[in-house]
PDB file of C-alpha atoms in Angstrom:
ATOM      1  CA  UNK G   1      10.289  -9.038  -3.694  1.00  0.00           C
ATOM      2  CA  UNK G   2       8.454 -11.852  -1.889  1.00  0.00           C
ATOM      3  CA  UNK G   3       5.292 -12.366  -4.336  1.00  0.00           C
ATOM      4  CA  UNK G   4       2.473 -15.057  -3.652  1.00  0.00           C
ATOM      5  CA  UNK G   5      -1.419 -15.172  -3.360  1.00  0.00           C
ATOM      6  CA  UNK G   6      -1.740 -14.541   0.200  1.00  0.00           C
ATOM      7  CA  UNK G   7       2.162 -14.426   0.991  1.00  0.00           C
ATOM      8  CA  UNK G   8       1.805 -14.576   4.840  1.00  0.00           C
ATOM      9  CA  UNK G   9      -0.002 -17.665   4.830  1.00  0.00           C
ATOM     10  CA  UNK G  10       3.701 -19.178   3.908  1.00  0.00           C
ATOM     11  CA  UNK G  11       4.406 -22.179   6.373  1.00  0.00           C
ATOM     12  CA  UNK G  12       6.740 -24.874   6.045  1.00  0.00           C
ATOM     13  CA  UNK G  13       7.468 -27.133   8.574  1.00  0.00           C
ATOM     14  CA  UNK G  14       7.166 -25.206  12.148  1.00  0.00           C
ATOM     15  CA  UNK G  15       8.190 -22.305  10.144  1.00  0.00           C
ATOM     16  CA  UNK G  16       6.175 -19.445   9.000  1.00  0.00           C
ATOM     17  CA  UNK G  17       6.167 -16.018   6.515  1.00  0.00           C
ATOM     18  CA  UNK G  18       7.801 -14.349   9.934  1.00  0.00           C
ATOM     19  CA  UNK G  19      10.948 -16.684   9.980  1.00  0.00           C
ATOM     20  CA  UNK G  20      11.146 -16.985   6.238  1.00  0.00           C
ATOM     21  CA  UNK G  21      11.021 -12.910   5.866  1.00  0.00           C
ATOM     22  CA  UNK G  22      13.722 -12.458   9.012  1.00  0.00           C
ATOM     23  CA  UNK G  23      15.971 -15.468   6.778  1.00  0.00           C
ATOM     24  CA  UNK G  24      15.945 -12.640   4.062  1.00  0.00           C
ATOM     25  CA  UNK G  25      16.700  -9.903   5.778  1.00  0.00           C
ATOM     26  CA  UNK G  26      19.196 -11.503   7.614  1.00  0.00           C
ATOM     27  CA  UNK G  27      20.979 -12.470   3.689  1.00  0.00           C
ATOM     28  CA  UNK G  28      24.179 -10.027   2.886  1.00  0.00           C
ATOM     29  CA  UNK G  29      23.976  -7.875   0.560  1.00  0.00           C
ATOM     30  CA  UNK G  30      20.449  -6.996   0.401  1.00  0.00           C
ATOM     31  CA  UNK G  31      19.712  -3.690   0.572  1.00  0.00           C
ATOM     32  CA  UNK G  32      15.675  -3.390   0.331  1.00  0.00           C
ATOM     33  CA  UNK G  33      12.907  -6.457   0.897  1.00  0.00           C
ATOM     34  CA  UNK G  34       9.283  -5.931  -0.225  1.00  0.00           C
ATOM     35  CA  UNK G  35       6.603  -8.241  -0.041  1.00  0.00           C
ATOM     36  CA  UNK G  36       2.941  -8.949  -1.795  1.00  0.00           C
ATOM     37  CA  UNK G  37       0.368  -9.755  -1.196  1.00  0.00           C
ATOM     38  CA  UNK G  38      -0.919 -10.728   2.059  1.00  0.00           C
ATOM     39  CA  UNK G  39      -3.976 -11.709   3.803  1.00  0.00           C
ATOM     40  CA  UNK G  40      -5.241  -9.403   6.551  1.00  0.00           C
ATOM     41  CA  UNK G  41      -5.603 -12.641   8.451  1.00  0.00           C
ATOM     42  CA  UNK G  42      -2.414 -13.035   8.553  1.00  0.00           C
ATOM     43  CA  UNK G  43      -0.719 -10.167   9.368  1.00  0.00           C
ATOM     44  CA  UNK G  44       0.265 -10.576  13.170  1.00  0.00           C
ATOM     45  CA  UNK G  45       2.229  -8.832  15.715  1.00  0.00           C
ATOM     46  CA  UNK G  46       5.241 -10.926  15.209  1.00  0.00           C
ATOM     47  CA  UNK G  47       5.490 -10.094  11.485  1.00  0.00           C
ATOM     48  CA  UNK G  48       5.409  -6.546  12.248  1.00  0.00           C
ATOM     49  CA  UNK G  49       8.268  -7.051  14.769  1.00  0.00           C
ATOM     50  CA  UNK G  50      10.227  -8.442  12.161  1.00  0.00           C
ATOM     51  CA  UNK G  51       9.678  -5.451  10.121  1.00  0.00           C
ATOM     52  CA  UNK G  52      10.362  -2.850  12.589  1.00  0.00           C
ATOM     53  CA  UNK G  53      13.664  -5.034  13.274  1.00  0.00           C
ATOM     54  CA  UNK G  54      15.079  -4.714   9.906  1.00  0.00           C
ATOM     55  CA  UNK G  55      15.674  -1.588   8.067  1.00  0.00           C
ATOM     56  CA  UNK G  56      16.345  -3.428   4.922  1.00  0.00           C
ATOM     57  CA  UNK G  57      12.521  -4.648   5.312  1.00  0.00           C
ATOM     58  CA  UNK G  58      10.743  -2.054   3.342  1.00  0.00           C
ATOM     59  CA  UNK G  59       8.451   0.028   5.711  1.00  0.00           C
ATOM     60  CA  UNK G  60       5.108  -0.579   3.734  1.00  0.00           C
ATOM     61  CA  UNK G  61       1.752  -2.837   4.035  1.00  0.00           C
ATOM     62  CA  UNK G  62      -0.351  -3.684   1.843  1.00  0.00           C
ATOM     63  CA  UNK G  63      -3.640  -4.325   3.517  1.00  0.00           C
ATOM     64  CA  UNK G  64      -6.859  -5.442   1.129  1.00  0.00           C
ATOM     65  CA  UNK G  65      -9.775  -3.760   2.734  1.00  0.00           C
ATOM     66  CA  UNK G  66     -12.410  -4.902  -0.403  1.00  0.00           C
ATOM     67  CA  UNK G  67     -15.192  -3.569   1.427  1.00  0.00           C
ATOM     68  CA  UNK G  68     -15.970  -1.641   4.540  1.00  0.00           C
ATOM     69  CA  UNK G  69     -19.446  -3.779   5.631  1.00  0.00           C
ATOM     70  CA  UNK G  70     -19.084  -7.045   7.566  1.00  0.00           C
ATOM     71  CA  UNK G  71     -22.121  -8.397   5.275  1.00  0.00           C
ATOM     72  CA  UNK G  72     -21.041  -7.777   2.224  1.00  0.00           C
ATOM     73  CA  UNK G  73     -17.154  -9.247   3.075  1.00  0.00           C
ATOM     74  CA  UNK G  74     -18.935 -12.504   4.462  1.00  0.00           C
ATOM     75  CA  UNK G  75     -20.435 -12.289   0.591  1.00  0.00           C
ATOM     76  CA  UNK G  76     -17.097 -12.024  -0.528  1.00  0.00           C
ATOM     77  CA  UNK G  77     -15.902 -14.709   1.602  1.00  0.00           C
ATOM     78  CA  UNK G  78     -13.304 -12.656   3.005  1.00  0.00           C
ATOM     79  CA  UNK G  79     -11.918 -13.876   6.709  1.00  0.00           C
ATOM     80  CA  UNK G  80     -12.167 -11.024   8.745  1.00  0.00           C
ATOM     81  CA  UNK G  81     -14.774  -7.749   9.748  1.00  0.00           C
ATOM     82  CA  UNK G  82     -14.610  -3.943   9.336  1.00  0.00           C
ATOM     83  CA  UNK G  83     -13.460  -3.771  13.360  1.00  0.00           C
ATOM     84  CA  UNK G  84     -10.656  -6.399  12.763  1.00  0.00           C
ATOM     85  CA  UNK G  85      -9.721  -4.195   9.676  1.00  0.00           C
ATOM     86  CA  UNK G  86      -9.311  -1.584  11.416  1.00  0.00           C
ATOM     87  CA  UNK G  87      -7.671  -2.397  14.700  1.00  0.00           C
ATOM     88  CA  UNK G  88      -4.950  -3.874  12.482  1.00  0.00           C
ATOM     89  CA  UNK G  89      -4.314  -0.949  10.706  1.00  0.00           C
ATOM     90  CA  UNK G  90      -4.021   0.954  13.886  1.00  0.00           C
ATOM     91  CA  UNK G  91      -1.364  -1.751  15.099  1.00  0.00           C
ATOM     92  CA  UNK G  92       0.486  -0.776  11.786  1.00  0.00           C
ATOM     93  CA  UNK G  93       0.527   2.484  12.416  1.00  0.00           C
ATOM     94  CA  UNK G  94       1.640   2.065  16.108  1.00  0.00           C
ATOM     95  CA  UNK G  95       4.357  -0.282  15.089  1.00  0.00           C
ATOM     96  CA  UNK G  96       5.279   1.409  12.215  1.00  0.00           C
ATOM     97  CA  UNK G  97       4.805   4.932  12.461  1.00  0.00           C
ATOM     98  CA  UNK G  98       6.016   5.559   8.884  1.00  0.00           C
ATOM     99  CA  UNK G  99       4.586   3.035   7.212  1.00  0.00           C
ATOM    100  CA  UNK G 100       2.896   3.304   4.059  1.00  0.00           C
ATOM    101  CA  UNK G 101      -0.407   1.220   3.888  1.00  0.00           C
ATOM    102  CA  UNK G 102      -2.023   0.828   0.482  1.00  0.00           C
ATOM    103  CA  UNK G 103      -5.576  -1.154  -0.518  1.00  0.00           C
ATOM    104  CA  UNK G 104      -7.934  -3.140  -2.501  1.00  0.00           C
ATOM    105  CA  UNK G 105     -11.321  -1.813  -3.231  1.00  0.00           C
ATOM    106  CA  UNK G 106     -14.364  -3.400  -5.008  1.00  0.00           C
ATOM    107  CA  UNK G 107     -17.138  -1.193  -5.332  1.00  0.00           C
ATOM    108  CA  UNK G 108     -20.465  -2.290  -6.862  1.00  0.00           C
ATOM    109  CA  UNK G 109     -20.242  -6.291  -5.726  1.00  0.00           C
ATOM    110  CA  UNK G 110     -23.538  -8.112  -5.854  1.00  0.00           C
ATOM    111  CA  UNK G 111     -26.052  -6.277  -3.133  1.00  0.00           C
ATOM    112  CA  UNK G 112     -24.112  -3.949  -1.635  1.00  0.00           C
ATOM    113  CA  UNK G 113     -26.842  -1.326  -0.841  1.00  0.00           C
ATOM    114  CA  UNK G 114     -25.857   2.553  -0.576  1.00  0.00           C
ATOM    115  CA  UNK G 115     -25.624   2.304   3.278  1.00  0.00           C
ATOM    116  CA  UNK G 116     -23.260  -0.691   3.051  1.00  0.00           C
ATOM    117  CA  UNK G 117     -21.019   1.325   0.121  1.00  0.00           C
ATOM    118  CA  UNK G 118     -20.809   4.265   2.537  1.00  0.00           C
ATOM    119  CA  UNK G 119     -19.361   2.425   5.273  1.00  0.00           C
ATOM    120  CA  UNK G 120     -16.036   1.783   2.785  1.00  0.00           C
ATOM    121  CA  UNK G 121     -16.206   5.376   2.323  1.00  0.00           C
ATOM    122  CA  UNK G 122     -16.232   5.217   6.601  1.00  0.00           C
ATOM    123  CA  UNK G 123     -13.448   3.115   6.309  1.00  0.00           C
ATOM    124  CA  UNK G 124     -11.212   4.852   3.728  1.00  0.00           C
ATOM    125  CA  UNK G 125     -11.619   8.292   6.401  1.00  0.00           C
ATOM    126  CA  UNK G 126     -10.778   6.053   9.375  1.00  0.00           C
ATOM    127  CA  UNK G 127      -7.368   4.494   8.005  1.00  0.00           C
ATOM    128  CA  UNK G 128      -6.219   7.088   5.444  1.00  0.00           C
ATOM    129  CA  UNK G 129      -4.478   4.774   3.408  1.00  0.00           C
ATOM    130  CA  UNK G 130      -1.381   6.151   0.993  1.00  0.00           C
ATOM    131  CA  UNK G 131      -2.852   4.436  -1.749  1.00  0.00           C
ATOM    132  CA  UNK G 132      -5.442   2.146  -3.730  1.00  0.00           C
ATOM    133  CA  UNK G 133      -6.072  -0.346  -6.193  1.00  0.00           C
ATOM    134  CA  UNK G 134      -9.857   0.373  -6.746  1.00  0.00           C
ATOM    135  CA  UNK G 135     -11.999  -1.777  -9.187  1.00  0.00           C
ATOM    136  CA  UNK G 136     -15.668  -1.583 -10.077  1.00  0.00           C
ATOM    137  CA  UNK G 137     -17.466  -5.052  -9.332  1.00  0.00           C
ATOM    138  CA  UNK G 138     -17.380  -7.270 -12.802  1.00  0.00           C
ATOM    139  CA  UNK G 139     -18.699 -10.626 -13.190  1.00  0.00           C
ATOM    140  CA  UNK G 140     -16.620 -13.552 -13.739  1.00  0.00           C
ATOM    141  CA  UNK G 141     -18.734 -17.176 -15.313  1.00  0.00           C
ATOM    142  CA  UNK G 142     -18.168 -20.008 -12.411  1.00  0.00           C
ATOM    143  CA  UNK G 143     -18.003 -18.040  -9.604  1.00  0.00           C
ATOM    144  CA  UNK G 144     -20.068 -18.087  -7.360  1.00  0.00           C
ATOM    145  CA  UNK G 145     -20.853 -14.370  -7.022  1.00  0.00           C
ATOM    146  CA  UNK G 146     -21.975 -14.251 -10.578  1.00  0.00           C
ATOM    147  CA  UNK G 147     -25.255 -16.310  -9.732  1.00  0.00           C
ATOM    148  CA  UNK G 148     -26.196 -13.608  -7.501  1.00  0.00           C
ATOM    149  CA  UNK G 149     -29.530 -11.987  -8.825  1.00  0.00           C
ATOM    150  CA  UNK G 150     -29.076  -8.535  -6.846  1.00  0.00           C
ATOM    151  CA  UNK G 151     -26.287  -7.384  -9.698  1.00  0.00           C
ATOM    152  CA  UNK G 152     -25.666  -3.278  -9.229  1.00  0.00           C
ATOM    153  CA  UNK G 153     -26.279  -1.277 -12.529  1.00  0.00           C
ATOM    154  CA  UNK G 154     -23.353  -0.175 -14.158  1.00  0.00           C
ATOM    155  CA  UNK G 155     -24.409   3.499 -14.078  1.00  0.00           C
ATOM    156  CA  UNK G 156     -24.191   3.017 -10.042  1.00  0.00           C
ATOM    157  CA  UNK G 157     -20.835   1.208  -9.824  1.00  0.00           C
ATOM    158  CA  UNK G 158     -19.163   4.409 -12.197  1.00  0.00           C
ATOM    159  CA  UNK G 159     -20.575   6.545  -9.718  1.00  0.00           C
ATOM    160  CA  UNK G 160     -19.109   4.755  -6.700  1.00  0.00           C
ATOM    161  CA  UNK G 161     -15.884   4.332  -8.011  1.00  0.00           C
ATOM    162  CA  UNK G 162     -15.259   7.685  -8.765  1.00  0.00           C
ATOM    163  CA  UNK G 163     -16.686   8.710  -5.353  1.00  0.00           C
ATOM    164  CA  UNK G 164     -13.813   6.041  -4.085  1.00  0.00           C
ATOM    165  CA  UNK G 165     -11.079   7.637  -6.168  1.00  0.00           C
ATOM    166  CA  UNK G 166     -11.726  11.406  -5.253  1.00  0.00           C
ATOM    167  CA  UNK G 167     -11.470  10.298  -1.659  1.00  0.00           C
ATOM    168  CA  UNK G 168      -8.285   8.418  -2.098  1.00  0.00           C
ATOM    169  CA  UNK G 169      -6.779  11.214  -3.694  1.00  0.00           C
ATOM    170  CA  UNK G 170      -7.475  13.647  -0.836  1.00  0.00           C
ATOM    171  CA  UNK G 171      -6.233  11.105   1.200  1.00  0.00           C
ATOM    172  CA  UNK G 172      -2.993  10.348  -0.887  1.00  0.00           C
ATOM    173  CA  UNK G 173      -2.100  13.832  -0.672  1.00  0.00           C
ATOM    174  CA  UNK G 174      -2.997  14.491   2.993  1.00  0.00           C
ATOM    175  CA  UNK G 175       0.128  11.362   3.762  1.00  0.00           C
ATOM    176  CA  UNK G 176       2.638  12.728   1.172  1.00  0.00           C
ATOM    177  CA  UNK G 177       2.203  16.614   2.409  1.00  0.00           C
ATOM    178  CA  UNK G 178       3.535  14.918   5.597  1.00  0.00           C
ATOM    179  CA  UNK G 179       6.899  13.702   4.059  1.00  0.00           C
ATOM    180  CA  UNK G 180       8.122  17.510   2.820  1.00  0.00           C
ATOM    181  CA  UNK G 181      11.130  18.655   4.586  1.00  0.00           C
ATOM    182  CA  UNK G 182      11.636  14.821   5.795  1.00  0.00           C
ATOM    183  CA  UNK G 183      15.261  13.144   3.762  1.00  0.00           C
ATOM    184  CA  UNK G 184      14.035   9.758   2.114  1.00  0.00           C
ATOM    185  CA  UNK G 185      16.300   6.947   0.686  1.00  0.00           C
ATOM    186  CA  UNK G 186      15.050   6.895  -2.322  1.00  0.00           C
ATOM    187  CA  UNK G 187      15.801   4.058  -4.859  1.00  0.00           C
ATOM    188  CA  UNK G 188      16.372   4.907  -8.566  1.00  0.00           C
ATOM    189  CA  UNK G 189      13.872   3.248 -10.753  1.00  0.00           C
ATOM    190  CA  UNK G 190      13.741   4.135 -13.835  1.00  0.00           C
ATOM    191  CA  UNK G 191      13.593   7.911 -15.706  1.00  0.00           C
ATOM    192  CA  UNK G 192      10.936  10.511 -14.807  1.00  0.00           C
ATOM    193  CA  UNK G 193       8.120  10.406 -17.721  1.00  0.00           C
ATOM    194  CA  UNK G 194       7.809  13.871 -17.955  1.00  0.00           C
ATOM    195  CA  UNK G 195      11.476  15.134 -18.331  1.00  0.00           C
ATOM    196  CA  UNK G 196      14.580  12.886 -19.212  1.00  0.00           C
ATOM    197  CA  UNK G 197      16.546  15.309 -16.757  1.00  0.00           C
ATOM    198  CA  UNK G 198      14.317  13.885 -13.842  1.00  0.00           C
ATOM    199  CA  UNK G 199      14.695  10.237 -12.339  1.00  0.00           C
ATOM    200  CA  UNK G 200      11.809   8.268 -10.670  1.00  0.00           C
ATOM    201  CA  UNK G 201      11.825   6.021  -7.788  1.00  0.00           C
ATOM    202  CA  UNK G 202      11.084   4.585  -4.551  1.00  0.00           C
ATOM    203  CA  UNK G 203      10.817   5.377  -0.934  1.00  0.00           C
ATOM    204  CA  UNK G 204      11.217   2.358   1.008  1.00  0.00           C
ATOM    205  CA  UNK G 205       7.510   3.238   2.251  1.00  0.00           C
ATOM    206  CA  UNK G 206       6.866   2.571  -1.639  1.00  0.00           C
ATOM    207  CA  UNK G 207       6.212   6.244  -2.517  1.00  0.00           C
ATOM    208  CA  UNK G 208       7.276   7.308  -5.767  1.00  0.00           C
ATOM    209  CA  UNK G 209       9.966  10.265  -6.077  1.00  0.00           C
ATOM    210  CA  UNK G 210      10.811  12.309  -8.490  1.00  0.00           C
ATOM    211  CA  UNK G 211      14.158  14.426  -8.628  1.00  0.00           C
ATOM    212  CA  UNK G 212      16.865  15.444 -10.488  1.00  0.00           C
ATOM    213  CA  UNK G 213      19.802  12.986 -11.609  1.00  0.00           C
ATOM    214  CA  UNK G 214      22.863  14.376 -10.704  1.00  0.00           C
ATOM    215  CA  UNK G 215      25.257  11.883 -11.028  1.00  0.00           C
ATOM    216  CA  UNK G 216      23.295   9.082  -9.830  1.00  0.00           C
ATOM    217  CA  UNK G 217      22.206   6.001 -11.634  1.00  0.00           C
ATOM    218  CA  UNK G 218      19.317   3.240 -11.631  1.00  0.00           C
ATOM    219  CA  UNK G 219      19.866   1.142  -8.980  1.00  0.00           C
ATOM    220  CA  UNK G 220      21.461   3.347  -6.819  1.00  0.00           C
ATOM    221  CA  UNK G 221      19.926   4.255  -3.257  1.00  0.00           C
ATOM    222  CA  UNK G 222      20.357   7.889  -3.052  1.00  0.00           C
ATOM    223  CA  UNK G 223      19.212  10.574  -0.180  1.00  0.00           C
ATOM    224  CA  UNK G 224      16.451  12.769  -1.500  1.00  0.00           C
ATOM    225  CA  UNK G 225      15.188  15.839   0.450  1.00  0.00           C
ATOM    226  CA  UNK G 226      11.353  16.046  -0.428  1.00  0.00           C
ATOM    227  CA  UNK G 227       9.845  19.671  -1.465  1.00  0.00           C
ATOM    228  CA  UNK G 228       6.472  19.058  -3.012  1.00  0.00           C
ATOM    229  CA  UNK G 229       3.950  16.866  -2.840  1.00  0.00           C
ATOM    230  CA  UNK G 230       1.359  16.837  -6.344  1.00  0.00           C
ATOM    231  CA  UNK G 231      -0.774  14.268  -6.866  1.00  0.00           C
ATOM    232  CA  UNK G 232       0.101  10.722  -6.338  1.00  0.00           C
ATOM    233  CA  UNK G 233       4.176  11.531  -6.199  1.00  0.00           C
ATOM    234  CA  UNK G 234       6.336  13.632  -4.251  1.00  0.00           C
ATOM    235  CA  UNK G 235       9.199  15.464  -5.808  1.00  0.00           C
ATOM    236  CA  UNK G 236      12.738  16.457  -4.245  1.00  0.00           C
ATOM    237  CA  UNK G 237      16.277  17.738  -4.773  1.00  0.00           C
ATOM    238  CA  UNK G 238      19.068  14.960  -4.902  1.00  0.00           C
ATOM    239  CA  UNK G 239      21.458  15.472  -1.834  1.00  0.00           C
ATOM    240  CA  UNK G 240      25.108  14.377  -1.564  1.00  0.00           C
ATOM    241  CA  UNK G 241      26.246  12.687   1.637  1.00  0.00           C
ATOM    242  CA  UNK G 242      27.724  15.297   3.098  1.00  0.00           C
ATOM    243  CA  UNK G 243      24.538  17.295   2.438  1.00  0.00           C
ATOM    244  CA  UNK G 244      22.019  14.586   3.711  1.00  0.00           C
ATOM    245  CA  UNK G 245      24.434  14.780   7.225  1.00  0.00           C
ATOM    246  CA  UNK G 246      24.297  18.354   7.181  1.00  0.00           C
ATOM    247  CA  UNK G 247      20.126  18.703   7.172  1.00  0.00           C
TER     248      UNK G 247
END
């Protein structure tokens, strides 16, 4: 995993986050490449080449939304509007068919009015991201967000945020009922929670899997042919080679 506030923003010399991520890739033995976080700013059309180049690149964005109302992201002195937002995820999606594309959301930050909170709502419908990271609005001494005077009642952030996390749900399971019958390359994390006779791991769209052992092991990258799709996971039957070919 690539890991850095803002990743993308990477430059050294004439080189960029494109060239560095490609250097990776290009590095035997790797199987599977991941990188987080990046800046929406950054995200460009020859990064995504890159990606779609590389199969050991996982397939899977991150893309922090924060808010869905050009106002309130100027407050937030993010770089970039609800239209450039969205175009970009679009380009995703057209470069990447498969991608998975998960978010930051803030409800609740300092003046957001109920029209401006139902634009993110606008948003979430428009993109249909795989997942979120959604926070209620909390203030931090020193910054400069806290000397705002137009502070949103806690009562009203609770509410927002749970409007925010119904939504995502819907929309988590809408993307994962689109992966049953599909074979995924699933890499074995660690073992299932609920059952030690279960494993749980990762699509290389950053999905979680869960499925029986057989006579696989952590680490492994095993073929997985997905059944179900409940709640925030998807759950399969391990396949042997021969198997996966024969599907």
């Amino acid at each position: 995993t690539l890991l850095g506030q803002n990743v993308n923003s990477y430059k050294h010399e004439h080189e960029g986050f494109s060239e560095l991520l490609e250097a990776v890739a290009n590095v035997k033995g790797v199987k599977r490449i991941r990188y987080t976080s990046p800046h929406p700013q950054d995200i460009n059309t020859e990064l995504l080449a890159v990606m779609a180049e590389h199969d050991t690149i996982c397939n899977y964005v991150h893309l922090p939304l924060q808010a869905g109302n050009n106002r309130i992201l100027k407050r937030m002195n993010r770089t970039y509007t609800k239209e450039h937002f969205i175009g970009l995820a679009d380009h995703i999606r057209d470069t990447l068919p498969d991608a998975g594309i998960s978010t930051d959301i803030i409800v609740g930050f300092p003046g957001e009015s109920n029209e401006e909170f139902e634009e993110t709502l606008e948003v979430m419908e428009r993109v249909k991201f795989d997942s979120a990271f959604t926070f209620k609005y909390s203030s931090r001494p020193g910054t400069k967000a806290a000397e705002f005077s137009d502070h949103i009642s806690e009562e009203e952030k609770k509410e927002r945020l749970q409007r925010v996390i119904e939504l995502q749900k819907k929309h988590t399971l809408e993307r994962n009922l689109e992966s049953i019958g599909k074979i995924e390359i699933v890499l074995v994390e660690k073992e299932s929670k609920k059952s030690s006779a279960y494993w749980a791991g990762r699509t290389d769209s950053n999905k979680w899997v869960i499925f029986d052992k057989g006579n696989s092991k952590i680490k492994d990258f095993v073929p997985v042919l997905i059944t179900a799709a409940k709640g925030i996971s998807l759950h399969g039957d391990l396949l042997y080679q021969e198997e996966a070919h024969a599907v």
